[in-house]
Coordinates of C-alpha atoms and ligand atoms in Angstrom, one line a residue:
M1 CA -24.6 -16.7 -3.6
C2 CA -26.6 -19.8 -2.9
G3 CA -25.3 -22.9 -1.1
I4 CA -25.2 -26.4 -2.4
V5 CA -24.5 -29.7 -0.7
G6 CA -24.8 -33.2 -2.0
I7 CA -24.1 -36.7 -0.5
V8 CA -23.9 -40.1 -2.1
S9 CA -23.6 -42.9 0.5
N10 CA -24.7 -46.3 1.6
Q11 CA -26.3 -44.7 4.7
S12 CA -29.1 -42.2 5.0
V13 CA -28.2 -38.6 4.1
S14 CA -31.1 -36.3 5.0
K15 CA -29.8 -35.3 8.4
R16 CA -26.3 -34.7 7.2
L17 CA -27.5 -32.7 4.2
I18 CA -29.2 -30.3 6.6
E19 CA -26.1 -30.2 8.7
G20 CA -23.9 -29.3 5.7
L21 CA -26.6 -26.8 4.5
T22 CA -26.6 -25.0 7.8
R23 CA -22.9 -24.2 7.3
L24 CA -23.8 -22.6 4.0
E25 CA -26.6 -20.5 5.3
Y26 CA -24.3 -17.5 5.3
R27 CA -24.5 -17.6 1.5
G28 CA -28.3 -17.0 1.4
Y29 CA -31.4 -17.6 3.4
D30 CA -34.3 -16.8 1.1
S31 CA -35.5 -20.4 0.9
A32 CA -34.1 -23.9 1.4
G33 CA -34.8 -27.4 0.1
I34 CA -33.7 -31.0 -0.1
A35 CA -34.2 -33.8 -2.6
V36 CA -33.3 -37.5 -2.1
I37 CA -33.5 -40.6 -4.2
N38 CA -34.8 -43.8 -2.7
G39 CA -36.6 -46.9 -3.9
Q40 CA -39.6 -44.7 -4.8
G41 CA -37.6 -42.2 -7.0
I42 CA -37.0 -38.5 -6.2
K43 CA -38.6 -37.0 -3.2
R44 CA -38.2 -33.3 -2.2
R45 CA -39.1 -30.9 0.5
R46 CA -38.8 -27.2 0.4
A47 CA -39.6 -24.1 2.5
P48 CA -39.4 -20.4 2.1
G49 CA -37.0 -18.6 4.5
K50 CA -34.4 -20.1 6.6
I51 CA -33.2 -23.7 6.9
I52 CA -35.1 -24.0 10.2
N53 CA -38.3 -23.7 8.2
L54 CA -37.2 -26.6 6.0
Q55 CA -36.4 -28.6 9.2
H56 CA -39.9 -28.1 10.4
V57 CA -41.3 -29.3 7.1
L58 CA -39.0 -32.4 7.3
D59 CA -40.1 -33.0 10.9
D60 CA -43.7 -33.1 9.8
S61 CA -43.0 -35.0 6.6
P62 CA -39.7 -36.8 6.7
I63 CA -37.9 -38.0 3.6
D64 CA -34.7 -40.0 3.4
G65 CA -32.4 -41.9 1.0
T66 CA -28.8 -42.7 0.4
C67 CA -28.2 -40.0 -2.2
G68 CA -29.4 -36.4 -2.0
I69 CA -28.9 -32.8 -2.7
A70 CA -29.8 -29.7 -0.8
H71 CA -29.8 -25.9 -1.3
T72 CA -30.1 -22.6 0.5
R73 CA -31.0 -19.8 -1.8
W74 CA -30.3 -16.1 -2.3
A75 CA -32.9 -15.1 -4.8
T76 CA -31.9 -13.7 -8.2
H77 CA -34.7 -14.6 -10.6
G78 CA -38.1 -15.1 -9.1
K79 CA -39.4 -14.2 -5.7
P80 CA -38.0 -15.9 -2.5
N81 CA -41.1 -18.1 -2.1
M82 CA -41.7 -21.9 -1.8
E83 CA -42.4 -22.3 -5.5
N84 CA -39.0 -20.9 -6.5
A85 CA -37.1 -22.8 -3.9
H86 CA -34.5 -25.4 -5.1
P87 CA -34.2 -28.3 -5.8
H88 CA -36.1 -27.9 -9.0
Q89 CA -37.5 -31.0 -10.5
A90 CA -38.5 -32.1 -14.0
G91 CA -39.6 -35.7 -14.3
N92 CA -36.8 -37.9 -13.1
V93 CA -34.3 -35.1 -12.6
A94 CA -33.7 -32.8 -9.6
I95 CA -31.1 -30.1 -9.5
V96 CA -29.7 -27.4 -7.3
H97 CA -27.9 -24.4 -8.8
N98 CA -25.8 -21.5 -7.6
G99 CA -25.2 -18.7 -10.2
I100 CA -27.2 -17.3 -13.0
I101 CA -28.0 -19.0 -16.3
E102 CA -27.9 -16.1 -18.7
N103 CA -29.5 -17.9 -21.6
F104 CA -32.4 -19.3 -19.6
K105 CA -35.0 -17.4 -21.5
P106 CA -34.3 -18.9 -25.0
L107 CA -33.8 -22.3 -23.5
R108 CA -37.0 -22.1 -21.6
E109 CA -38.9 -21.0 -24.7
E110 CA -37.3 -23.8 -26.7
L111 CA -38.3 -26.4 -24.1
A112 CA -41.8 -24.9 -23.7
R113 CA -42.3 -25.3 -27.4
K114 CA -41.4 -29.0 -27.0
G115 CA -44.1 -29.4 -24.3
H116 CA -42.1 -28.8 -21.1
V117 CA -44.2 -27.1 -18.4
F118 CA -42.3 -24.8 -16.0
A119 CA -43.4 -24.4 -12.4
T120 CA -41.2 -21.5 -11.3
Q121 CA -39.9 -18.1 -12.3
T122 CA -36.3 -19.1 -11.8
D123 CA -33.5 -19.3 -14.3
S124 CA -32.4 -22.6 -12.7
E125 CA -35.4 -24.7 -13.4
V126 CA -34.4 -24.9 -17.1
I127 CA -31.4 -27.1 -16.1
A128 CA -33.7 -29.9 -14.8
H129 CA -35.9 -29.7 -17.9
L130 CA -32.9 -29.7 -20.3
I131 CA -31.5 -32.8 -18.6
Q132 CA -34.9 -34.5 -18.8
Y133 CA -35.2 -33.5 -22.5
F134 CA -32.0 -35.3 -23.3
L135 CA -33.0 -38.3 -21.2
D136 CA -36.2 -38.4 -23.3
K137 CA -33.9 -38.6 -26.4
A138 CA -32.7 -41.9 -24.9
M139 CA -29.4 -40.6 -23.7
D140 CA -27.8 -42.2 -20.6
E141 CA -27.7 -40.1 -17.4
E142 CA -24.1 -38.8 -17.8
S143 CA -24.5 -38.0 -21.5
A144 CA -27.8 -36.1 -20.7
F145 CA -26.1 -34.1 -18.0
L146 CA -23.1 -33.2 -20.1
A147 CA -25.3 -32.3 -23.1
C148 CA -27.2 -30.0 -20.8
V149 CA -24.1 -28.3 -19.3
E150 CA -22.9 -27.7 -22.8
R151 CA -25.9 -25.6 -23.6
L152 CA -25.7 -23.4 -20.4
E153 CA -24.3 -19.9 -20.5
G154 CA -23.5 -17.8 -17.5
A155 CA -22.3 -18.9 -14.1
Y156 CA -23.2 -22.1 -12.4
A157 CA -22.4 -24.7 -9.9
V158 CA -24.9 -27.5 -10.3
A159 CA -25.5 -30.7 -8.6
A160 CA -28.1 -33.1 -9.9
L161 CA -29.9 -36.4 -9.1
I162 CA -30.9 -38.1 -12.3
G163 CA -33.2 -41.1 -13.1
K164 CA -33.7 -43.8 -10.5
D165 CA -29.9 -44.1 -9.8
N166 CA -29.4 -43.7 -6.1
Q167 CA -25.6 -44.3 -6.4
T168 CA -24.6 -41.2 -8.3
L169 CA -24.4 -37.4 -8.1
F170 CA -23.8 -35.3 -11.1
A171 CA -22.0 -32.0 -10.7
A172 CA -20.5 -29.2 -12.8
R173 CA -19.0 -25.8 -12.3
H174 CA -18.5 -22.7 -14.4
G175 CA -18.0 -19.5 -12.6
S176 CA -19.3 -20.6 -9.2
P177 CA -17.3 -22.7 -6.8
L178 CA -17.8 -26.4 -6.2
V179 CA -15.8 -28.9 -4.2
V180 CA -15.9 -32.7 -4.2
G181 CA -15.3 -34.3 -0.8
F182 CA -13.9 -37.9 -0.2
G183 CA -15.4 -39.8 2.8
E184 CA -15.2 -43.5 3.9
G185 CA -17.7 -45.3 1.7
E186 CA -19.4 -42.0 0.7
M187 CA -18.7 -38.9 -1.3
F188 CA -19.8 -35.3 -1.1
V189 CA -20.2 -32.2 -3.1
G190 CA -20.4 -28.7 -1.6
S191 CA -20.2 -25.0 -2.4
D192 CA -17.2 -24.8 -0.1
A193 CA -15.0 -27.0 2.1
F194 CA -16.5 -25.5 5.2
A195 CA -19.9 -27.1 4.3
L196 CA -18.2 -30.5 4.1
A197 CA -15.9 -30.1 7.2
P198 CA -18.1 -32.2 9.5
F199 CA -17.8 -35.1 7.1
T200 CA -14.4 -34.9 5.5
K201 CA -11.4 -32.6 5.0
R202 CA -10.2 -34.4 1.8
V203 CA -11.4 -32.4 -1.1
L204 CA -10.8 -31.6 -4.7
Y205 CA -11.7 -28.3 -6.2
L206 CA -13.5 -28.5 -9.6
E207 CA -11.9 -26.2 -12.1
E208 CA -13.7 -23.9 -14.5
G209 CA -15.7 -26.0 -17.0
D210 CA -15.3 -29.3 -15.1
S211 CA -18.1 -31.8 -14.7
A212 CA -18.0 -34.7 -12.3
V213 CA -19.8 -38.0 -11.9
V214 CA -19.6 -38.7 -8.2
K215 CA -20.2 -42.3 -6.9
I216 CA -20.0 -43.8 -3.4
D217 CA -16.3 -44.4 -3.6
D218 CA -15.0 -42.6 -6.6
V219 CA -15.3 -39.5 -8.8
C220 CA -14.7 -39.1 -12.5
V221 CA -13.9 -35.5 -13.5
R222 CA -14.0 -34.3 -17.1
D223 CA -12.7 -30.9 -18.2
K224 CA -14.6 -28.6 -20.6
S225 CA -13.4 -30.5 -23.6
G226 CA -14.9 -33.7 -22.1
E227 CA -11.5 -35.3 -21.4
E228 CA -11.2 -37.3 -18.2
V229 CA -8.8 -35.4 -15.9
T230 CA -7.2 -35.8 -12.5
R231 CA -7.5 -33.0 -10.0
E232 CA -5.4 -32.9 -6.9
I233 CA -7.0 -34.1 -3.7
M234 CA -6.1 -31.7 -0.9
T235 CA -6.6 -31.5 2.8
A236 CA -8.9 -28.5 3.5
S237 CA -7.5 -26.2 6.2
I238 CA -10.9 -25.3 7.5
S239 CA -11.7 -26.4 11.1
A240 CA -14.2 -29.2 11.3
V241 CA -15.7 -27.7 14.3
M242 CA -18.9 -25.8 13.6
A243 CA -18.3 -22.2 14.2
E244 CA -20.1 -21.5 17.4
K245 CA -21.3 -18.3 18.9
G246 CA -20.1 -19.3 22.4
N247 CA -21.3 -16.8 25.0
Y248 CA -22.1 -14.2 22.4
R249 CA -25.5 -13.2 21.2
H250 CA -24.5 -13.0 17.6
F251 CA -21.6 -14.0 15.3
M252 CA -21.1 -10.3 14.7
E253 CA -20.6 -9.6 18.3
K254 CA -18.2 -12.6 18.6
E255 CA -16.3 -11.6 15.6
I256 CA -15.9 -8.0 16.8
H257 CA -14.3 -9.5 20.0
E258 CA -12.0 -11.8 18.0
Q259 CA -10.2 -8.8 16.4
P260 CA -7.2 -8.7 18.9
E261 CA -6.5 -12.3 18.1
A262 CA -7.1 -12.0 14.3
L263 CA -4.8 -9.0 14.2
A264 CA -2.2 -10.7 16.2
R265 CA -2.2 -13.8 13.8
T266 CA -2.2 -11.6 10.7
I267 CA 0.6 -9.3 11.8
A268 CA 2.7 -12.2 13.0
A269 CA 2.4 -13.9 9.6
Y270 CA 4.0 -10.9 7.9
M271 CA 6.9 -10.2 10.3
D272 CA 10.2 -11.8 9.5
P273 CA 11.6 -12.9 12.9
E274 CA 15.2 -13.0 11.5
T275 CA 15.3 -9.6 9.9
N276 CA 12.5 -7.8 11.7
L277 CA 11.3 -6.7 8.3
P278 CA 8.0 -7.3 6.5
L279 CA 7.6 -10.7 5.0
L280 CA 5.7 -10.3 1.8
G281 CA 6.3 -13.8 0.3
D282 CA 5.4 -14.2 -3.4
A283 CA 3.9 -10.7 -3.4
A284 CA 7.3 -9.0 -2.7
P285 CA 8.6 -8.8 -6.3
F286 CA 5.3 -7.6 -7.7
L287 CA 5.1 -4.9 -5.1
R288 CA 8.8 -3.9 -5.4
D289 CA 8.6 -3.6 -9.2
A290 CA 5.1 -2.1 -9.6
E291 CA 5.0 1.2 -11.5
R292 CA 1.3 1.5 -10.6
L293 CA -1.1 -0.3 -8.3
V294 CA -4.7 -1.1 -9.1
A295 CA -6.7 -2.1 -6.0
I296 CA -10.1 -3.7 -6.8
A297 CA -12.8 -5.1 -4.5
C298 CA -16.5 -4.8 -3.5
G299 CA -18.3 -3.3 -0.4
T300 CA -16.3 -3.3 2.8
A301 CA -13.3 -4.8 1.1
Y302 CA -13.3 -1.9 -1.3
L303 CA -13.3 0.5 1.6
A304 CA -10.2 -1.4 2.9
A305 CA -8.6 -0.9 -0.5
S306 CA -9.5 2.8 -0.2
V307 CA -7.6 3.2 3.1
G308 CA -4.7 1.2 1.5
K309 CA -4.5 3.8 -1.3
Y310 CA -3.5 6.5 1.3
W311 CA -0.8 4.2 2.7
F312 CA 0.7 2.9 -0.5
E313 CA 0.8 6.4 -2.0
G314 CA 2.0 8.0 1.2
L315 CA 4.7 5.6 2.1
A316 CA 5.8 3.9 -1.2
G317 CA 5.0 6.9 -3.5
V318 CA 3.3 4.6 -5.9
H319 CA 0.2 5.7 -7.8
V320 CA -2.8 3.7 -6.7
E321 CA -6.1 3.5 -8.5
T322 CA -8.9 1.9 -6.5
D323 CA -12.1 0.6 -8.2
I324 CA -15.3 -1.1 -7.4
A325 CA -15.0 -4.5 -9.1
S326 CA -18.4 -4.3 -10.8
E327 CA -17.5 -0.9 -12.3
F328 CA -13.9 -1.8 -13.3
R329 CA -14.8 -4.8 -15.3
Y330 CA -17.3 -3.0 -17.5
R331 CA -15.3 0.0 -18.5
T332 CA -12.2 0.0 -20.5
P333 CA -9.6 0.7 -17.8
A334 CA -6.3 2.2 -19.0
L335 CA -4.0 -0.4 -17.4
P336 CA -0.2 -0.1 -17.1
K337 CA 1.5 -1.8 -20.1
K338 CA 4.3 -3.1 -17.9
N339 CA 5.0 -3.6 -14.2
G340 CA 1.4 -3.1 -13.3
T341 CA 0.3 -4.9 -10.2
A342 CA -3.4 -5.4 -9.3
L343 CA -4.6 -6.1 -5.7
F344 CA -7.9 -7.9 -5.2
I345 CA -9.2 -7.7 -1.7
S346 CA -11.8 -10.2 -0.7
Q347 CA -12.9 -12.0 2.4
S348 CA -14.5 -14.9 0.6
G349 CA -12.3 -15.0 -2.5
E350 CA -15.5 -15.9 -4.4
T351 CA -17.1 -12.5 -5.1
A352 CA -18.1 -12.8 -8.7
D353 CA -17.3 -9.2 -9.7
T354 CA -13.9 -9.3 -8.0
L355 CA -13.1 -12.7 -9.6
A356 CA -14.0 -11.4 -13.0
A357 CA -11.9 -8.2 -12.5
M358 CA -9.0 -10.4 -11.5
R359 CA -9.3 -12.5 -14.6
Y360 CA -9.4 -9.4 -16.7
C361 CA -6.2 -8.2 -15.1
N362 CA -4.6 -11.6 -15.6
R363 CA -5.5 -11.5 -19.3
A364 CA -4.1 -7.9 -19.5
G365 CA -0.8 -9.2 -18.2
L366 CA -0.8 -7.5 -14.8
D367 CA 0.7 -9.2 -11.8
T368 CA -2.2 -10.1 -9.6
I369 CA -2.2 -10.4 -5.8
G370 CA -5.1 -11.6 -3.8
V371 CA -5.6 -10.2 -0.3
L372 CA -7.8 -13.0 0.9
N373 CA -9.3 -14.7 3.9
A374 CA -10.2 -17.9 2.2
P375 CA -7.0 -19.6 1.0
E376 CA -8.8 -22.2 -1.1
S377 CA -11.1 -19.8 -2.9
S378 CA -11.4 -19.2 -6.6
I379 CA -9.5 -16.0 -6.5
A380 CA -6.7 -17.7 -4.4
R381 CA -6.3 -20.3 -7.1
E382 CA -6.0 -17.8 -9.9
T383 CA -3.9 -14.9 -8.6
N384 CA -0.1 -14.8 -9.0
A385 CA 0.4 -14.3 -5.3
I386 CA -1.7 -14.4 -2.1
M387 CA -1.5 -12.2 0.9
R388 CA -3.6 -13.9 3.5
T389 CA -5.7 -12.2 6.1
L390 CA -5.8 -14.6 9.1
A391 CA -9.1 -13.5 10.5
G392 CA -10.5 -17.0 10.6
P393 CA -14.0 -17.9 9.3
E394 CA -16.3 -14.9 9.3
I395 CA -19.9 -16.0 9.6
G396 CA -21.8 -12.8 10.4
V397 CA -22.8 -11.3 7.1
A398 CA -21.5 -7.8 8.1
S399 CA -17.8 -7.9 7.8
T400 CA -15.9 -6.9 10.9
K401 CA -12.7 -8.9 11.7
A402 CA -12.1 -9.6 8.0
F403 CA -12.1 -5.8 7.4
T404 CA -9.5 -5.0 10.1
A405 CA -7.4 -7.9 9.0
Q406 CA -7.5 -6.6 5.4
L407 CA -6.3 -3.2 6.7
A408 CA -3.5 -4.9 8.7
V409 CA -2.3 -6.7 5.6
L410 CA -2.5 -3.6 3.4
A411 CA -0.5 -1.7 6.0
M412 CA 2.1 -4.4 6.0
G413 CA 2.1 -4.4 2.2
A414 CA 2.6 -0.6 2.1
I415 CA 5.4 -0.6 4.6
G416 CA 7.1 -3.6 3.0
M417 CA 6.8 -2.0 -0.5
A418 CA 8.1 1.3 0.7
H419 CA 11.1 -0.5 2.4
L420 CA 11.8 -2.6 -0.7
R421 CA 11.9 0.5 -2.9
G422 CA 14.0 2.5 -0.5
S423 CA 11.3 5.2 0.1
L424 CA 11.2 4.2 3.8
S425 CA 14.4 4.1 5.7
Q426 CA 15.3 1.0 7.8
A427 CA 14.7 3.1 11.0
D428 CA 11.3 4.4 9.8
T429 CA 10.3 0.9 8.7
Q430 CA 11.0 -0.4 12.2
I431 CA 9.0 2.4 13.7
H432 CA 6.0 1.5 11.5
L433 CA 6.3 -2.2 12.2
M434 CA 6.6 -1.6 16.0
A435 CA 3.4 0.4 15.7
L436 CA 1.6 -2.4 13.9
E437 CA 2.8 -4.9 16.6
T438 CA 0.7 -2.9 19.1
L439 CA -2.5 -3.6 17.1
P440 CA -3.7 -6.6 19.2
E441 CA -3.3 -4.7 22.5
L442 CA -4.9 -1.5 21.0
A443 CA -7.8 -3.6 19.7
Q444 CA -8.2 -5.1 23.1
Q445 CA -8.4 -1.6 24.7
A446 CA -10.8 -0.4 22.0
L447 CA -13.2 -3.2 22.9
T448 CA -13.8 -1.4 26.2
V449 CA -15.8 1.3 24.4
K450 CA -18.5 -1.3 23.9
A451 CA -20.8 -0.1 26.8
Q452 CA -20.4 3.5 25.7
C453 CA -21.4 2.6 22.1
E454 CA -24.4 0.7 23.5
A455 CA -25.5 3.9 25.4
I456 CA -25.1 6.0 22.3
A457 CA -26.9 3.6 19.9
P458 CA -30.4 4.9 20.8
I459 CA -29.5 8.2 19.2
L460 CA -28.9 6.4 15.9
A461 CA -31.8 4.0 16.3
T462 CA -34.3 6.9 16.6
A463 CA -32.9 9.1 13.9
K464 CA -34.4 9.5 10.5
Q465 CA -30.9 9.3 9.0
S466 CA -27.3 9.6 10.1
F467 CA -24.1 10.9 8.7
F468 CA -20.5 9.6 9.1
I469 CA -17.7 11.9 8.3
G470 CA -13.9 11.8 8.3
R471 CA -10.9 13.1 6.4
G472 CA -7.9 11.3 4.9
V473 CA -7.7 7.7 6.0
Y474 CA -10.8 8.3 8.1
Y475 CA -12.9 9.1 5.0
P476 CA -13.2 5.5 3.9
L477 CA -13.8 4.6 7.6
A478 CA -16.8 7.1 7.5
L479 CA -18.1 5.2 4.5
E480 CA -17.6 1.9 6.3
G481 CA -19.4 3.2 9.4
A482 CA -22.4 4.2 7.3
L483 CA -22.4 0.9 5.3
K484 CA -22.3 -1.1 8.5
L485 CA -25.2 0.8 10.0
K486 CA -27.3 0.6 6.8
E487 CA -26.8 -3.1 6.2
I488 CA -27.8 -4.4 9.6
T489 CA -30.2 -1.7 10.8
Y490 CA -31.9 -0.8 7.4
L491 CA -31.6 2.9 8.5
P492 CA -30.5 5.5 6.0
A493 CA -26.9 6.5 6.6
E494 CA -24.4 8.3 4.5
G495 CA -20.6 8.6 4.7
Y496 CA -18.9 11.8 3.5
A497 CA -15.5 13.3 3.3
A498 CA -15.8 15.9 6.1
G499 CA -14.7 18.7 3.8
E500 CA -17.3 17.8 1.3
L501 CA -20.3 18.3 3.5
K502 CA -20.6 22.0 2.7
H503 CA -20.8 21.3 -1.0
G504 CA -24.3 19.9 -0.7
P505 CA -25.1 17.3 1.9
I506 CA -25.0 19.8 4.8
A507 CA -28.5 20.8 3.5
L508 CA -29.7 17.5 5.1
I509 CA -28.6 18.4 8.6
E510 CA -31.5 19.2 10.9
D511 CA -31.9 19.7 14.6
G512 CA -30.8 16.4 16.1
T513 CA -29.4 14.7 13.0
P514 CA -26.6 12.4 14.2
V515 CA -23.2 13.0 12.7
V516 CA -20.6 10.5 13.7
V517 CA -17.1 12.0 13.1
I518 CA -14.0 9.8 13.1
A519 CA -11.1 12.0 13.9
P520 CA -8.2 10.6 16.0
T521 CA -5.4 13.1 16.3
D522 CA -3.6 13.6 13.0
A523 CA -2.5 16.4 10.7
L524 CA -6.1 16.9 9.6
I525 CA -7.9 17.0 12.9
E526 CA -8.2 20.8 13.1
K527 CA -9.8 20.9 9.7
T528 CA -12.2 18.1 10.7
I529 CA -13.1 20.0 13.8
S530 CA -14.1 23.0 11.7
N531 CA -16.4 20.8 9.7
V532 CA -17.9 19.4 12.9
E533 CA -18.5 22.9 14.2
E534 CA -20.3 23.7 10.9
V535 CA -22.8 20.9 11.4
A536 CA -23.1 21.4 15.2
A537 CA -24.1 25.1 14.5
R538 CA -26.9 23.7 12.4
G539 CA -28.2 21.5 15.2
A540 CA -26.4 18.2 14.4
K541 CA -26.0 15.7 17.3
V542 CA -22.3 15.0 17.0
I543 CA -20.8 11.7 18.1
A544 CA -17.0 11.9 18.0
I545 CA -14.6 8.9 17.7
T546 CA -11.2 10.1 18.7
D547 CA -8.3 9.7 21.2
E548 CA -7.4 11.5 24.4
A549 CA -5.9 14.5 22.8
G550 CA -8.7 14.7 20.2
A551 CA -11.3 14.6 22.9
E552 CA -10.1 17.9 24.3
Q553 CA -10.7 19.5 21.0
F554 CA -14.2 18.0 20.6
K555 CA -15.5 18.9 24.0
D556 CA -17.1 22.2 22.9
S557 CA -19.1 20.5 20.1
T558 CA -20.4 17.4 21.9
K559 CA -20.6 15.3 25.1
D560 CA -20.7 12.0 23.1
I561 CA -17.0 11.4 22.7
I562 CA -15.8 7.8 22.2
I563 CA -12.1 7.8 23.3
L564 CA -9.8 5.3 21.8
P565 CA -6.2 4.7 23.0
D566 CA -3.4 6.6 21.2
M567 CA -2.9 4.9 17.9
P568 CA 0.6 5.2 16.4
G569 CA 1.7 4.9 12.8
L570 CA -0.9 3.2 10.6
T571 CA -3.0 1.7 13.4
G572 CA -5.6 4.5 13.6
P573 CA -8.1 3.4 10.9
I574 CA -7.8 -0.2 12.0
I575 CA -8.7 0.5 15.6
S576 CA -11.3 3.2 14.7
A577 CA -13.3 0.5 12.9
I578 CA -14.2 -1.1 16.3
P579 CA -16.5 1.6 17.7
L580 CA -18.2 1.9 14.3
Q581 CA -18.9 -1.8 14.4
F582 CA -20.3 -1.6 18.0
L583 CA -22.5 1.4 17.1
A584 CA -24.0 -0.5 14.2
Y585 CA -24.3 -3.6 16.3
F586 CA -26.1 -2.0 19.2
T587 CA -28.4 0.1 17.0
A588 CA -29.5 -3.1 15.2
L589 CA -29.9 -4.9 18.5
K590 CA -32.2 -2.1 19.7
L591 CA -34.2 -2.3 16.5
G592 CA -34.4 -6.1 16.7
T593 CA -33.2 -6.8 13.2
N594 CA -31.5 -10.0 12.2
L595 CA -28.0 -8.8 12.6
D596 CA -26.1 -11.9 11.5
Q597 CA -28.3 -12.4 8.5
P598 CA -29.7 -9.0 7.4
R599 CA -32.5 -9.0 4.9
N600 CA -31.7 -9.2 1.2
L601 CA -28.0 -9.9 1.9
A602 CA -25.7 -12.9 1.7
K603 CA -22.1 -13.4 2.8
S604 CA -20.6 -14.4 -0.4
V605 CA -21.9 -12.6 -3.6
T606 CA -21.2 -15.1 -6.4
V607 CA -23.5 -13.5 -8.9
E608 CA -22.8 -10.3 -10.8
Ligands
LIG1 C1 -20.3 -5.6 4.2 C2 -19.7 -6.8 3.5 C3 -19.7 -6.7 2.0 C4 -18.4 -7.4 1.5 C5 -18.5 -7.5 0.0 C6 -17.2 -8.2 -0.6 O1 -20.2 -5.8 5.6 O2 -19.4 -7.7 4.1 O3 -19.8 -5.4 1.6 O4 -17.3 -6.7 2.0 O5 -19.6 -8.2 -0.4 O6 -17.1 -9.5 -0.1 P1 -15.7 -10.3 -0.2 O7 -14.8 -9.6 0.8 O8 -16.1 -11.6 0.3 O9 -15.3 -10.2 -1.6

């Protein structure tokens, strides 16, 4: 949830720490800070809010050194103010931390009894004090760091500066990701390879329980038993070029426009050019043999899983259970004893709840498949098979192209599974695949509704609350439309199954309440139209997202009809996401919120 970067070099590091940190700002932007060691010991600068505020502090009061750490925070314990900003310092120790130290209270009390005075309300500060405590016991730096890590419970990625040593960084991971980067005469640590991309692509991923002593030209990694271990050095696939907004106002706008390309890449990766059949790679046997599927994810990714359920059940006839990761892991799910396959859908591959649910399924003996956008992520490294979404880096906090790429992969998975199990004939398989191949073109056409969405956005921007409704595969889309609007506009919005409105929520409809209905032509459109008439009769302002044929049927209920191209096979929900993204985008633009970094949110939720 927070971002960490560290550099040990024989050149100055401050500027580059900020550069690396900026690439991690998607992880949190409640406060930022930096600490360096130079001839005068540890110096730090911190600021509440975004990295730009820290930059202003540094402009007024520069610090530099050849070894340093930096942090961008998404607050968990303690307010997002300057006092609680990382790095935290105790004597000769400065640390940055991502995760939650679950036993921080007893540790803090124990250290307070020994005379340690705490300056913050964070769980993280205890790490600095604990290291200092062990240094005071005459331990050397590495022993003090390891002794500290041994006492920590919970999730952490930690980087530390210790003593007066400006040649060494100390790092450890348990439950939160951390990579070590190899440069020329300098070394790095970072929350992900993207942060280190301007400096190096040669990285090693610390594994659970690893700690590392990072020097200018070497790293010593120890596993959780303290044994020295060798971890493979890899070339990170991430582009070294800083993701730029180009001519777009926001990353979200750019990423909405990147969908034709992202869908083309994703679909191509799953099409076998020789057989013209779906190419499911390592996932194929798990899908072919599954007696039951469990699909687990969070937020928007969960809504992709919910659409997938309709497809897998409809085409492959397999029972699919979907669950929100944070719920799944804390109940006692009745899992299949044999031939159970669990899908984990995640853009980042780092979402703590999804990761924990995946580990649970691994332990329970299920075959696990990650549907992932980040191929080097924690989930990618621990699942039995990966189905990649090739959306490219998604920087805007609100997921857009990753969602539609997840849907495309799930569609391919469902068609492929159905074909492998013989529930879809060769001819029908081809028809479905040909439909998916039109996705890039359809997405391109769907982008043309942009101006119309901009014109409709004031209706949503001025409403007390809005509703999004749909049936079948468009029900999860309704939830996604409402989620997108809520997270970037801060306006109340609810998604409902269209047939469910009359069981309660219809009481909320007043004169002028916006109801966005997602209903391209399908077997259920007539029924959805009846539900739309029910709300229109009660004064709702209906906004319909449909196709040419559907538009005919909506014309008595509303003038605000967003017409998408005809969407064959499984393409409907994928393409229908685009106007929902635009509606949220333009509503937020009108309200002037920070669309790429909405309040209280972060891109990658690595805490429970
Ligand atoms: C909403 C959004 C979130 C994420 C969720 C899961 O726009 O982006 O709801 O979908 O936090 O994140 P990943 O996919 O990284 O596991």
